[in-house]
Short mmCIF file of C-alpha atoms in Angstrom, two decimals:
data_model
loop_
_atom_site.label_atom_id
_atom_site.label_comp_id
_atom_site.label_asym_id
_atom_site.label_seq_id
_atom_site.Cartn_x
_atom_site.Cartn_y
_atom_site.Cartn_z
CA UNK V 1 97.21 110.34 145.90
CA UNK V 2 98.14 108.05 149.00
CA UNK V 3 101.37 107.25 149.94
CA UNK V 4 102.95 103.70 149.19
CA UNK V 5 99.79 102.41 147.15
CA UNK V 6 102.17 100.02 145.99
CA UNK V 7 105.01 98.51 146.63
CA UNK V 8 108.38 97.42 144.57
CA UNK V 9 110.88 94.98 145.53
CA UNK V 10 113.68 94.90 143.41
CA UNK V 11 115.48 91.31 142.43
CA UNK V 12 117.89 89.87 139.95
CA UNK V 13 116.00 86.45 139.24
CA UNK V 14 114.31 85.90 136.44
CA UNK V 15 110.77 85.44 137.88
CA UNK V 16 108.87 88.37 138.90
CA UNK V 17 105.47 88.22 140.89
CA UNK V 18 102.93 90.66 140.61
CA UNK V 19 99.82 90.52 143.38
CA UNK V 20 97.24 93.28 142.08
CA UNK V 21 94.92 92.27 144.71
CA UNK V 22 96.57 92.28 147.93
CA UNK V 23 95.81 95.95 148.56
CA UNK V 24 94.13 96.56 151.79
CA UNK V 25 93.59 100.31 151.97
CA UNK V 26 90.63 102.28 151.17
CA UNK V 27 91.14 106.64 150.92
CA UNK V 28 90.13 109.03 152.93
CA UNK V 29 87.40 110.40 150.84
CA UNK V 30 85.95 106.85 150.23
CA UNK V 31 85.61 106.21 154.12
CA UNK V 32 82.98 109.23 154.12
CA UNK V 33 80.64 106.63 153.16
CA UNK V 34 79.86 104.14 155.94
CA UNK V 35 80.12 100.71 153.21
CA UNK V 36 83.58 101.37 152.97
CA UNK V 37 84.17 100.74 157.01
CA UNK V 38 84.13 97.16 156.41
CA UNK V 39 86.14 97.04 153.09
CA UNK V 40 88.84 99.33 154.44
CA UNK V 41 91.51 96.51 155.39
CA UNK V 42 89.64 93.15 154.36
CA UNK V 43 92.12 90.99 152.13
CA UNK V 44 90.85 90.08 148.93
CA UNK V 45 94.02 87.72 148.08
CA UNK V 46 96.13 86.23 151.11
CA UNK V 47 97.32 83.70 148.68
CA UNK V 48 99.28 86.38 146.96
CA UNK V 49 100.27 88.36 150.10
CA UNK V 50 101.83 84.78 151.13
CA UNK V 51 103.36 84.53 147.26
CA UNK V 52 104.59 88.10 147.51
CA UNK V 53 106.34 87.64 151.01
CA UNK V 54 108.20 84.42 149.68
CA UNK V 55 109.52 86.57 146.63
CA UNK V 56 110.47 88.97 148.67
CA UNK V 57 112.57 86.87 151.27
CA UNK V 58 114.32 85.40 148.34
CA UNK V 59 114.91 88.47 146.49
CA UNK V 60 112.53 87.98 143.64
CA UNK V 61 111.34 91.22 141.69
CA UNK V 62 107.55 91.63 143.37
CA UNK V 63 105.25 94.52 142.67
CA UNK V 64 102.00 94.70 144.90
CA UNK V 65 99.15 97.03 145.07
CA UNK V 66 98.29 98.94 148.96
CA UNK V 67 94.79 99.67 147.45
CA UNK V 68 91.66 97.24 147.68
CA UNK V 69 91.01 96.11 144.34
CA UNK V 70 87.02 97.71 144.86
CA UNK V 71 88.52 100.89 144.62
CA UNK V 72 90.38 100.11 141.51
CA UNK V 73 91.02 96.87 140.25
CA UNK V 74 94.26 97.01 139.07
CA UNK V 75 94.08 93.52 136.83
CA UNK V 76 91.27 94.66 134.86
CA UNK V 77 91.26 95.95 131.65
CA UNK V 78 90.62 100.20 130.64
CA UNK V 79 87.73 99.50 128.70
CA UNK V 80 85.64 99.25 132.55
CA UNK V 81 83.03 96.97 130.95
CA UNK V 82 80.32 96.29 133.57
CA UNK V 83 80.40 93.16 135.50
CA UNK V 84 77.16 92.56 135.43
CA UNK V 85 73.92 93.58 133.79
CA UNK V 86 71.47 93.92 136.57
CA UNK V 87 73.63 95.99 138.90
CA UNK V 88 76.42 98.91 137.60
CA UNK V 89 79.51 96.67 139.01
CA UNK V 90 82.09 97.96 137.09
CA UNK V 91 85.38 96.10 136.35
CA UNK V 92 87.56 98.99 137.32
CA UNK V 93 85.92 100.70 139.93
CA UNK V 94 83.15 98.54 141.29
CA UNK V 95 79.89 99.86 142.83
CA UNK V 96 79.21 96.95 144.71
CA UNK V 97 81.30 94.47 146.91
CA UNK V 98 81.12 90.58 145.36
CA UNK V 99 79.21 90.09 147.99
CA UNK V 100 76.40 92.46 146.73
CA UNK V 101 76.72 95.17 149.09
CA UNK V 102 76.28 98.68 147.94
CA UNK V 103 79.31 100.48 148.27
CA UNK V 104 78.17 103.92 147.51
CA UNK V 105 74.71 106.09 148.79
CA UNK V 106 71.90 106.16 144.85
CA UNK V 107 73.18 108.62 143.24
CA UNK V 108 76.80 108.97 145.03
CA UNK V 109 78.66 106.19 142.49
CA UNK V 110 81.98 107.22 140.92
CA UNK V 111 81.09 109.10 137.60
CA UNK V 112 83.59 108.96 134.68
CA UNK V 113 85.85 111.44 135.62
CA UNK V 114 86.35 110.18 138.98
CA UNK V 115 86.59 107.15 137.82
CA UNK V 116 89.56 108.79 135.27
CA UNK V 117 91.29 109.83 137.89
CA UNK V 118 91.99 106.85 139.12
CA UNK V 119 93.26 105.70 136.29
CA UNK V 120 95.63 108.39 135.93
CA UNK V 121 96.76 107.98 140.38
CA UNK V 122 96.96 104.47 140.90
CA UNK V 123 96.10 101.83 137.67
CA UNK V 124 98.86 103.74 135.19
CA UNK V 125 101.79 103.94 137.29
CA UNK V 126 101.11 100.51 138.67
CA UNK V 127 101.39 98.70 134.82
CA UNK V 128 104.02 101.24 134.53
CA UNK V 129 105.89 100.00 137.30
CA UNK V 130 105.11 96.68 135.61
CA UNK V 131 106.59 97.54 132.48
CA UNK V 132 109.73 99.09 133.61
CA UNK V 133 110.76 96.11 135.74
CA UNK V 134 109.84 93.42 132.72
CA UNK V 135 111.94 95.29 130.71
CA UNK V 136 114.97 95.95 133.06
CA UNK V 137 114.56 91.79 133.82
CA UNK V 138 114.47 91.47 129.88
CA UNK V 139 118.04 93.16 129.42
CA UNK V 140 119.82 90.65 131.77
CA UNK V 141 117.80 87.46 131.25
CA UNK V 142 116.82 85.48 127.64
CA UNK V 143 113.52 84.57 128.86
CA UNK V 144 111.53 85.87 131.81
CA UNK V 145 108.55 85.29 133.95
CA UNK V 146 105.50 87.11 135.64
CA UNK V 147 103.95 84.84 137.73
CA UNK V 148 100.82 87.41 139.11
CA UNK V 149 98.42 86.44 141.98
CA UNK V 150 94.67 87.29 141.94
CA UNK V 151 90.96 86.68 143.36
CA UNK V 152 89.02 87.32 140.77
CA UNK V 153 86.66 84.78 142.21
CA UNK V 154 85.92 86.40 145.42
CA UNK V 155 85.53 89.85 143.64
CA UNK V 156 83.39 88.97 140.64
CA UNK V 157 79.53 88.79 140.64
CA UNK V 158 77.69 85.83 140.27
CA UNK V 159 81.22 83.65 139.40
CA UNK V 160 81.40 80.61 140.98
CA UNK V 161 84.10 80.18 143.47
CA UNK V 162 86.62 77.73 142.60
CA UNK V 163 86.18 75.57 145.77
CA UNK V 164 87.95 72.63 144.10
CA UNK V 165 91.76 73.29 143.12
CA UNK V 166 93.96 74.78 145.11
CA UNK V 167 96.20 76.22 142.59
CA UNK V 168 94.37 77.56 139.07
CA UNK V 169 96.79 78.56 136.62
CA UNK V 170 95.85 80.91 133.81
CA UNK V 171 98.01 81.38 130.67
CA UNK V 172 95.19 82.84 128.04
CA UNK V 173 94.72 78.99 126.76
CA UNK V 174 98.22 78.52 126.80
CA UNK V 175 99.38 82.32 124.77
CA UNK V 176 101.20 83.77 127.35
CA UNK V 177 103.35 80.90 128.69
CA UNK V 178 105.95 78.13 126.99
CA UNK V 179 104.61 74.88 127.99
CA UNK V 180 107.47 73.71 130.08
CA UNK V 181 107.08 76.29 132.50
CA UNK V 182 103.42 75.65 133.11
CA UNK V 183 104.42 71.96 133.69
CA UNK V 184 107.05 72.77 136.15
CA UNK V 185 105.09 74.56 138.48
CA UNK V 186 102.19 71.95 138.33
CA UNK V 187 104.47 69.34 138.90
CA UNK V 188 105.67 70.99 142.00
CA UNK V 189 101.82 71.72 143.06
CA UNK V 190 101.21 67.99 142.94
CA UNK V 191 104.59 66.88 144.40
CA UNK V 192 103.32 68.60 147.41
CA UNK V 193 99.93 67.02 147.36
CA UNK V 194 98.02 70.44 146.10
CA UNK V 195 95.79 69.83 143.58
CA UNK V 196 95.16 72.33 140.63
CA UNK V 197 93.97 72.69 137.11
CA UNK V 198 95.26 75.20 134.10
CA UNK V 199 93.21 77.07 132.23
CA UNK V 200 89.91 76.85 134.19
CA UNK V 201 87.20 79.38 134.71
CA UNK V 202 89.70 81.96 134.35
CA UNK V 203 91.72 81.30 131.09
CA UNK V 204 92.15 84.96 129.77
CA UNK V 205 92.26 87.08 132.71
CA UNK V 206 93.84 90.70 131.71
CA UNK V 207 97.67 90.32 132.64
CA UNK V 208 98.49 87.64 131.29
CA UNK V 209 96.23 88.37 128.13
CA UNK V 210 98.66 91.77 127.49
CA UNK V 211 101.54 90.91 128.64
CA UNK V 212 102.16 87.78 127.50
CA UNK V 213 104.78 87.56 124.71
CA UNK V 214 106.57 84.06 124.17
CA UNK V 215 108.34 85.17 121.18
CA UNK V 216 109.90 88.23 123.13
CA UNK V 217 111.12 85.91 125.84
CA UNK V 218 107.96 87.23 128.14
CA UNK V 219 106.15 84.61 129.64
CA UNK V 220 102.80 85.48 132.39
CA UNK V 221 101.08 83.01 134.42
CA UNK V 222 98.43 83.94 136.30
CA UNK V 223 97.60 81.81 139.46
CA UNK V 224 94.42 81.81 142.15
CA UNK V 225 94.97 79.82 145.22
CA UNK V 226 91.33 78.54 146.00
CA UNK V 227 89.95 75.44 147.62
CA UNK V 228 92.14 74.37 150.60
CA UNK V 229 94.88 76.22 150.01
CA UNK V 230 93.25 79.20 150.38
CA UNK V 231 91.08 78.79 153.75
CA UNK V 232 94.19 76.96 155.59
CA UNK V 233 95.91 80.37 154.34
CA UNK V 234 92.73 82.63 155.67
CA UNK V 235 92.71 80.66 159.32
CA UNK V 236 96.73 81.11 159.11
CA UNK V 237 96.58 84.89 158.98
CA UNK V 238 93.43 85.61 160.93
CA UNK V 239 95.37 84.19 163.96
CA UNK V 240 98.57 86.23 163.01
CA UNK V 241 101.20 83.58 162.41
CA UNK V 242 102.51 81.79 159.69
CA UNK V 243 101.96 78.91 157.59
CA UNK V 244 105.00 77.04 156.62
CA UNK V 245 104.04 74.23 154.58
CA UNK V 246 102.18 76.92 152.32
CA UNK V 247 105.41 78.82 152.55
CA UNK V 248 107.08 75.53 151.47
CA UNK V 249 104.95 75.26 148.36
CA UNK V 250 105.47 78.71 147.72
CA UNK V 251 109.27 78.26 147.28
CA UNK V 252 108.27 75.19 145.34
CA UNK V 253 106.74 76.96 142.50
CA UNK V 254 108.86 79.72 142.62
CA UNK V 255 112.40 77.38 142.13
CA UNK V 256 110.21 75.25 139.95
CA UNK V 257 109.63 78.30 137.57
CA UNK V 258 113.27 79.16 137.74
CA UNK V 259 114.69 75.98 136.99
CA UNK V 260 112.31 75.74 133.84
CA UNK V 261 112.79 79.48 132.86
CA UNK V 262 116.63 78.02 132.11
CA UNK V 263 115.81 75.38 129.94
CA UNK V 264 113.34 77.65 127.50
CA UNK V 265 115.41 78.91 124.12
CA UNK V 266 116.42 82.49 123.61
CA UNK V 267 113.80 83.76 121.64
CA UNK V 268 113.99 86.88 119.05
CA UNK V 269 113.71 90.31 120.62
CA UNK V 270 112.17 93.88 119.08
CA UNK V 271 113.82 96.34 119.27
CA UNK V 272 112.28 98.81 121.48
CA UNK V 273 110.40 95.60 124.50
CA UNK V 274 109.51 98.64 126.65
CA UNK V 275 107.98 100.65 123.72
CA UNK V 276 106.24 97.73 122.47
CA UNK V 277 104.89 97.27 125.71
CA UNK V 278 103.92 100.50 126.27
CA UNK V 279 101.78 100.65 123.04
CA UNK V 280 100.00 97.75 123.86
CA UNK V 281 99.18 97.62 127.28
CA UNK V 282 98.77 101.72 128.20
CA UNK V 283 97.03 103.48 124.82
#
């Protein structure tokens, strides 16, 4: 197991961000083969590293992954259904980079126990991590919110890259969120001239799919910064310094979700949230 293949930043608010895709880091044992080279430190997500910096400087809860999502994808599902027919790219551990490079020597792909294993290393005390936070967030506030980054665009085979909005908000057609939240945050997208659309391409993407529970004051939003959002934030961290009007949008969102967080009624509550979880989202 690596050291620090993810990171937790403890907060008080009632929003908590999630970025399963910001890892960077490849393992020792994967560099052996020369595809990896070029993986090992190649962001897959700088829209949530920026989201997940943000939280952090305003002492938001934020979880984020140190591995690259090819070596597991930490917002995909256990099931590891393969991405696509004609080549074995599987969801959790892909064989091949979205770009349709081979990651692995014929032959040398992960078989099902190593593919187990890291499972057992890196995706199940990541969602654990995830659970224990929602639920310690759950204690202290009526309703809360996981607001979770992702590219599943630039990691998916053959999926069109949403060039056109800048923000895509998922809430599994509307499941996993109250209403007035998702409104909030798009009115403070398009306040700052960002344009975006709910419930595109990517409408029932795996977070927000489990973890979404409205009626136990659990709310997930799942959002992919695309279009011109995202290269202004790729030529902002290629040359090493920051961007503060995405920074400024950021913050936006973030006291946008916050503000409407307060205005959503106390729902009813089980009796065991972190059991209930645990059932759903781990077995």
């Amino acid at each position: 197991m690596m050291e620090n293949e993810s990171a937790i930043a403890r907060g008080q608010s009632a929003v908590m961000v999630v970025t399963p895709h910001t890892g960077t880091l490849v393992p020792p044992d994967l560099l052996a083969h020369p595809a990896w080279e070029a993986v090992n430190g190649r962001l897959s997500d700088p829209g949530g590293k920026a989201l997940g910096a943000v939280a952090r400087k305003r002492g938001i809860t934020c979880i984020s992954a140190a591995l690259h999502p090819c070596v597991i994808d930490l917002n995909v599902a256990l099931n590891n259904t393969a991405l696509s027919h004609r080549l074995n790219r599987l969801g959790l551990c892909r064989t091949h980079t979205s770009r349709g490079e081979a990651l692995y020597l014929p032959g040398a792909e992960p078989s099902d126990a190593d593919v187990q294993r890291r499972v057992e290393e890196h995706w199940k005390p990541f969602h654990a991590s995830i659970l224990a936070e929602l639920s310690r967030l759950r204690e202290t506030h009526d309703n809360v919110l996981m607001l979770v980054s992702h590219a599943c665009a630039w990691l998916s085979p053959y999926r069109t890259q949403p060039g056109g909005a800048d923000c895509n908000f998922s809430t599994n057609h509307g499941a996993s969120c109250d209403r007035a939240i998702v409104s909030a945050m798009t009115h403070a997208a398009q306040a700052l001239e960002r344009s975006w659309v709910v419930n595109g391409k990517v409408a029932d993407a795996f977070t927000a799919q489990r973890y979404g529970r409205r009626e136990c004051g659990v709310h997930v939003i799942e959002l992919e910064v695309a279009g011109r959002w995202r290269r202004e934030l790729e030529l902002a961290q290629s040359d090493a310094r920051g961007d503060a009007e995405s920074d400024a949008l950021m913050v936006e969102i973030l006291c946008a979700a916050e503000r409407a967080l307060d205005g959503v009624a106390a729902p009813g509550v089980p009796a065991d949230l972190f059991r209930d979880f645990h059932d759903a989202c781990l077995d």
